[in-house]
mmCIF file of C-alpha atoms in Angstrom:
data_model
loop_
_atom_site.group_PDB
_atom_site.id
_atom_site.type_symbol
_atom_site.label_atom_id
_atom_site.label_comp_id
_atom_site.label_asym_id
_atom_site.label_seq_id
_atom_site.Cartn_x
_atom_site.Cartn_y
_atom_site.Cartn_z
ATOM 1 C CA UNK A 1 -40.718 54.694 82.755
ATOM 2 C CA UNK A 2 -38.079 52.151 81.016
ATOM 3 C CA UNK A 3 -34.760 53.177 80.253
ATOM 4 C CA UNK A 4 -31.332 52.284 78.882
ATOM 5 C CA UNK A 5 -28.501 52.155 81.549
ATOM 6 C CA UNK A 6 -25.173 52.538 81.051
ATOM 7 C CA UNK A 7 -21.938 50.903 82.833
ATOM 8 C CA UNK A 8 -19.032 51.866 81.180
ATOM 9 C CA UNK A 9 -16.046 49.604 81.673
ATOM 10 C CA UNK A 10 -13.400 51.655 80.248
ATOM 11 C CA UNK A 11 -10.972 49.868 77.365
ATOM 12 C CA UNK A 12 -12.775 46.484 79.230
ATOM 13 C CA UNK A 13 -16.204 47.147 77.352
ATOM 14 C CA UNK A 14 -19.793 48.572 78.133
ATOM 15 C CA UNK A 15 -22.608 47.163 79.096
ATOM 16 C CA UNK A 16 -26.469 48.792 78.290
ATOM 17 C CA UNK A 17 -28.733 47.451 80.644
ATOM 18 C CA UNK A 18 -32.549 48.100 79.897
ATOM 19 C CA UNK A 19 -35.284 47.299 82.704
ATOM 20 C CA UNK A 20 -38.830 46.740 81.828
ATOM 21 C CA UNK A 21 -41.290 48.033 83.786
ATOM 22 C CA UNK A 22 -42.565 45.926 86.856
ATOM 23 C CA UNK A 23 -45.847 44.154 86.398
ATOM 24 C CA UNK A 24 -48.535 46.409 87.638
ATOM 25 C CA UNK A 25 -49.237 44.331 90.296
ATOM 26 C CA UNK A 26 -48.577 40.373 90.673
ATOM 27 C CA UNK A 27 -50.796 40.494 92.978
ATOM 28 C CA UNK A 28 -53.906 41.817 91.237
ATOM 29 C CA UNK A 29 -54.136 38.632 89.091
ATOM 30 C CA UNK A 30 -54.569 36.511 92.242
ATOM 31 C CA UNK A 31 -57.051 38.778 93.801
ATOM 32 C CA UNK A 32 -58.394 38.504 90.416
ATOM 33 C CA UNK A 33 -58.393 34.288 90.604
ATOM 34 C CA UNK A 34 -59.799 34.430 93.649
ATOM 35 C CA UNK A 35 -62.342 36.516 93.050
ATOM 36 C CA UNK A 36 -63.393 34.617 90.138
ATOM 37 C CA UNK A 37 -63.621 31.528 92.144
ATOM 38 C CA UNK A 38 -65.329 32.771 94.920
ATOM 39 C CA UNK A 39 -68.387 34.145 92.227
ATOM 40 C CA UNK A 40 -68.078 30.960 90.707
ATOM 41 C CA UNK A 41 -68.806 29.385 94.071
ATOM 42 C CA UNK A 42 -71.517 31.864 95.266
ATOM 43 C CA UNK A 43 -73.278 31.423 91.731
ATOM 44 C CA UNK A 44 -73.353 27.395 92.333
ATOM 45 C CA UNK A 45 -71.468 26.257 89.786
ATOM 46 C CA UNK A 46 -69.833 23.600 91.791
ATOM 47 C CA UNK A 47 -73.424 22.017 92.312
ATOM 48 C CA UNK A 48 -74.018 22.389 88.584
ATOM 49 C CA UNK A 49 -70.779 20.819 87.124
ATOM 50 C CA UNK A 50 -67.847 20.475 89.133
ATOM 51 C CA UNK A 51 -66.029 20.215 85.733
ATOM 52 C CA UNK A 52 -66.995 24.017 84.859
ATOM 53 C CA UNK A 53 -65.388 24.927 87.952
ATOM 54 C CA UNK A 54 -62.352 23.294 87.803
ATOM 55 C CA UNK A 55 -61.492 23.464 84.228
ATOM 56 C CA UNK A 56 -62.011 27.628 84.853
ATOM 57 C CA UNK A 57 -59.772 27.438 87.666
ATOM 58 C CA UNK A 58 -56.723 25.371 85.636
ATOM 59 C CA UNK A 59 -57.574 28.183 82.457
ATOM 60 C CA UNK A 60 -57.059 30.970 84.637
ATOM 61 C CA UNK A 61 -53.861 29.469 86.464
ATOM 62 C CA UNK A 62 -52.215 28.206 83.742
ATOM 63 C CA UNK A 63 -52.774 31.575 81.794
ATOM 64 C CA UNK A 64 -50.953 33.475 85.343
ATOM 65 C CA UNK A 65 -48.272 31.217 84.960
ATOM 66 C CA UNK A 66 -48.086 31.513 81.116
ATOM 67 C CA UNK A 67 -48.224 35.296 81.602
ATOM 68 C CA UNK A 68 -45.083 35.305 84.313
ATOM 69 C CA UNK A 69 -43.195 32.696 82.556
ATOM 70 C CA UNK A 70 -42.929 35.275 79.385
ATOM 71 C CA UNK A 71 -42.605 38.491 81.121
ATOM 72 C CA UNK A 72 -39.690 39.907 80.392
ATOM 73 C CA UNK A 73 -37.589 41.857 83.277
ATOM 74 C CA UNK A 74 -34.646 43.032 81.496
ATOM 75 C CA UNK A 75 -32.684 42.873 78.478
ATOM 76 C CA UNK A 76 -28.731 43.703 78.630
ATOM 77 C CA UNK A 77 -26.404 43.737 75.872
ATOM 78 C CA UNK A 78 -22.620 43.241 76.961
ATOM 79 C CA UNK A 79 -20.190 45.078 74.101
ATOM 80 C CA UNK A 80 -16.632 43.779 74.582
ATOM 81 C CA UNK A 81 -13.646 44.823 72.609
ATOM 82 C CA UNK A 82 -12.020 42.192 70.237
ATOM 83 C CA UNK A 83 -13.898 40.096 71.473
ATOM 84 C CA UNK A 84 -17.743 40.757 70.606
ATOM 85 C CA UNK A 85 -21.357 41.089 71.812
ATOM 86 C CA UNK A 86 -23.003 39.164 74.647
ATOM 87 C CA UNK A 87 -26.895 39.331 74.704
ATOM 88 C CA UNK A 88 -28.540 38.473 78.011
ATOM 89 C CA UNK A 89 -32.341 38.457 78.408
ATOM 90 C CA UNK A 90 -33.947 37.752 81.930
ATOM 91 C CA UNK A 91 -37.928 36.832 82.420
ATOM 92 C CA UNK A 92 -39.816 37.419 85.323
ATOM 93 C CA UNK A 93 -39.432 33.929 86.917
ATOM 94 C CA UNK A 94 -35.916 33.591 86.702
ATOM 95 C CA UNK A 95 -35.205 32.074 83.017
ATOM 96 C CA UNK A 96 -31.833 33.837 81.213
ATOM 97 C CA UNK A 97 -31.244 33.537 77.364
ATOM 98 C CA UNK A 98 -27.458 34.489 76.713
ATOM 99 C CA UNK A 99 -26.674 34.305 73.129
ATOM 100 C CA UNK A 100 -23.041 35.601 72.500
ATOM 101 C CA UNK A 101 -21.475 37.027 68.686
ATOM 102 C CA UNK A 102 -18.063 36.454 68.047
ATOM 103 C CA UNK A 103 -16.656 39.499 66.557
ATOM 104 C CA UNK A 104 -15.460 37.728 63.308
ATOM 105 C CA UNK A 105 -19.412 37.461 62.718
ATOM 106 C CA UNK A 106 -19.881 41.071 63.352
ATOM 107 C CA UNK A 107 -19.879 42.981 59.710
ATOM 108 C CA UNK A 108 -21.681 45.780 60.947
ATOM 109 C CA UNK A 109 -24.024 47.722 63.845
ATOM 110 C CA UNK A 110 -26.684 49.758 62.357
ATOM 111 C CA UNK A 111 -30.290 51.262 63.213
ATOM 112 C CA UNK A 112 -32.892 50.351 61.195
ATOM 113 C CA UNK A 113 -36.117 51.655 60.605
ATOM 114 C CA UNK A 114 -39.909 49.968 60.811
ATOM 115 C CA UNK A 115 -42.426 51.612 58.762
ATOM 116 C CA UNK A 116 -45.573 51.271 59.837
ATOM 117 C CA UNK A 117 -49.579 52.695 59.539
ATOM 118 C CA UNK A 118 -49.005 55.116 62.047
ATOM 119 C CA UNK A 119 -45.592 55.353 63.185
ATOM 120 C CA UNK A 120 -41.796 54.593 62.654
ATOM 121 C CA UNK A 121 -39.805 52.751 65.017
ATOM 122 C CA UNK A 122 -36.260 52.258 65.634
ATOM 123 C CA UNK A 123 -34.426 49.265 66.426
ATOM 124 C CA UNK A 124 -30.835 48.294 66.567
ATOM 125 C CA UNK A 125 -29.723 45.303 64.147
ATOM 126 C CA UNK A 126 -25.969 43.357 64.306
ATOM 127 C CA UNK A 127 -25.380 42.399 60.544
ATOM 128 C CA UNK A 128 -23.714 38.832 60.547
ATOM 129 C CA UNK A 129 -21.814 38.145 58.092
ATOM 130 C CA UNK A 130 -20.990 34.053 56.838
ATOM 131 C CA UNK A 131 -18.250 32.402 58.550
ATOM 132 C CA UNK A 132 -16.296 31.793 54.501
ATOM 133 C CA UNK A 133 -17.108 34.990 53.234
ATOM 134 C CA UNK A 134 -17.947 38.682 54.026
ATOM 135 C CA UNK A 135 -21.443 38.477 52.312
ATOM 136 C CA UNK A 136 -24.253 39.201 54.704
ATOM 137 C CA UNK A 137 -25.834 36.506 56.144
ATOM 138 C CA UNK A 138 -28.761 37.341 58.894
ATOM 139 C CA UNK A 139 -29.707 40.272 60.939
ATOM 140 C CA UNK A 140 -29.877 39.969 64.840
ATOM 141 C CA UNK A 141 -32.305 42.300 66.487
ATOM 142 C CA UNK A 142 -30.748 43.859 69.684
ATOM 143 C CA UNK A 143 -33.472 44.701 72.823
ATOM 144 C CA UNK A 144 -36.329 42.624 70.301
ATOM 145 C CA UNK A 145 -38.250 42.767 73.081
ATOM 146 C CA UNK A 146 -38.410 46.425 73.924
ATOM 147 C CA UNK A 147 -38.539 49.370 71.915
ATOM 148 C CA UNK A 148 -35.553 51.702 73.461
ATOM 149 C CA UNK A 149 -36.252 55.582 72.226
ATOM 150 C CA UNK A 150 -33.722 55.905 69.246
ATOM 151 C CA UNK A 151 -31.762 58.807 71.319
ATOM 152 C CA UNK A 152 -31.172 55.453 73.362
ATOM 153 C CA UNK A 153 -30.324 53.717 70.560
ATOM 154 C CA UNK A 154 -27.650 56.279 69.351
ATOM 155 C CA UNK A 155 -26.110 56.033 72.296
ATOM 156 C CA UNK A 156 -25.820 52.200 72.204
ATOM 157 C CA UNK A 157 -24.522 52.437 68.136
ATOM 158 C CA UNK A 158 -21.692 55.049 68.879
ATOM 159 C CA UNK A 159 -20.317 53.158 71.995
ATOM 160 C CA UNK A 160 -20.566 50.106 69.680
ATOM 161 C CA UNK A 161 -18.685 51.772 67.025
ATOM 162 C CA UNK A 162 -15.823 52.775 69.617
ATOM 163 C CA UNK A 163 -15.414 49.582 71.494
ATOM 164 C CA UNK A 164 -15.493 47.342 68.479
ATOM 165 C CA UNK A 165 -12.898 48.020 66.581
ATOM 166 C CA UNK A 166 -14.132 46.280 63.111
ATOM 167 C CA UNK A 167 -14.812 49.250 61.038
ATOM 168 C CA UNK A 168 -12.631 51.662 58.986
ATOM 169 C CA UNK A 169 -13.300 55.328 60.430
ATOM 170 C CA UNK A 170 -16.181 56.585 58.605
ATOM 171 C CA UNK A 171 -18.478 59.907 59.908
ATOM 172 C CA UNK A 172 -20.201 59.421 62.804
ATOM 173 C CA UNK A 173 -23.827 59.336 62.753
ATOM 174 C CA UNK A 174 -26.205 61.871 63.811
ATOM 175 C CA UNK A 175 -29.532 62.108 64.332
ATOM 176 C CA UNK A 176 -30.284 64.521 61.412
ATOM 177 C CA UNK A 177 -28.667 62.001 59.452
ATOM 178 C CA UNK A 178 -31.032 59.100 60.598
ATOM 179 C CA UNK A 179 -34.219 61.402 59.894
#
C-alpha cells in the first residue's frame, strides 16, 4: 500500500516523499505480447494478411510503451523555508518534472475538498497569488497524481504551515474542523 514519507530536515526544510505502487508485473504485459503473437501465428494470420499481424503487434507495443512512459513512480514535494516549494514527479522510465514556487507566489496552503457521486476526496492546493498584487491568481494541485489519505495530507499542511513562514499565526487545523 502507498504512503507519504517523511524526511525532516530540521530549520533546512522537509521533504514528503510518496511512492506509487509498483506495476503488478512488467513482465505480465510481455508474456501477454507474446502470447498474443504466438495465437496470432498458430491461427494463420500471417498467411492471411501479414498486415493484420504486424499492425497488432506495433498496437500492442506502442500501447506497453505508452503505458510505462506515463506510469508514475513517485511524487515528492520539497518544502523549504524562505525560500519555497519544489515539486518533483518521477515516471516509470526515468522522466522527472520539477516545477519549483517561489515563496513570494505562495499566498496560502490549504486542503480542499472534491465532491463527488459517491465520495469526497481530499487534495492539497498552493494558492498563487499575482506577481503585482496579492489577489489570487491559480491553484496548484500538490501529489495530482495520487490521492494521499487526508490524515496524510494534514500532516503535509501543518509542516507546511511551520516551515513557511508566510502566514500570521492563526489556529491550527484539525481534522474535526475539516469535516
Amino acid at each position: 500500500m502507498s504512503s507519504i514519507q517523511h524526511c525532516n530536515y530540521g530549520i533546512n526544510g522537509s521533504e514528503f516523499i510518496y511512492h506509487h505502487k509498483p506495476l503488478k508485473s512488467p513482465a505480465s504485459f510481455a508474456v501477454l505480447l507474446i502470447t498474443l503473437l504466438t495465437s496470432a501465428f498458430s491461427l494463420g494470420l500471417h498467411k492471411m494478411d501479414s498486415r493484420i499481424l504486424t499492425s497488432l503487434c506495433l498496437v500492442l507495443t506502442c500501447s506497453l510503451i505508452i503505458k510505462l512512459y506515463l506510469k508514475v513512480y513517485s511524487e515528492s514535494i520539497l518544502i523549504l523555508p524562505s525560500l519555497g516549494i519544489q515539486v518533483k514527479t518521477s515516471f516509470f522510465l526515468g522522466r522527472v518534472n520539477t516545477n519549483f514556487i517561489h515563496v513570494s507566489l505562495i499566498k496560502d496552503i490549504v486542503i480542499n475538498e472534491a465532491i463527488t457521486m459517491h465520495s469526497v476526496i481530499y487534495y492539497l492546493v498552493i494558492l498563487l497569488k499575482s506577481r503585482h498584487s496579492e489577489d489570487l491568481e491559480k491553484l496548484y494541485p500538490l501529489f495530482s497524481h495520487s490521492w494521499p489519505k487526508l490524515d496524510e495530507l494534514l500532516q503535509v499542511y501543518r509542516t507546511a504551515q511551520e516551515k513557511l513562514i508566510l502566514f500570521e499565526p492563526r489556529t491550527s487545523i484539525t481534522k474535526s474542523n475539516i469535516l
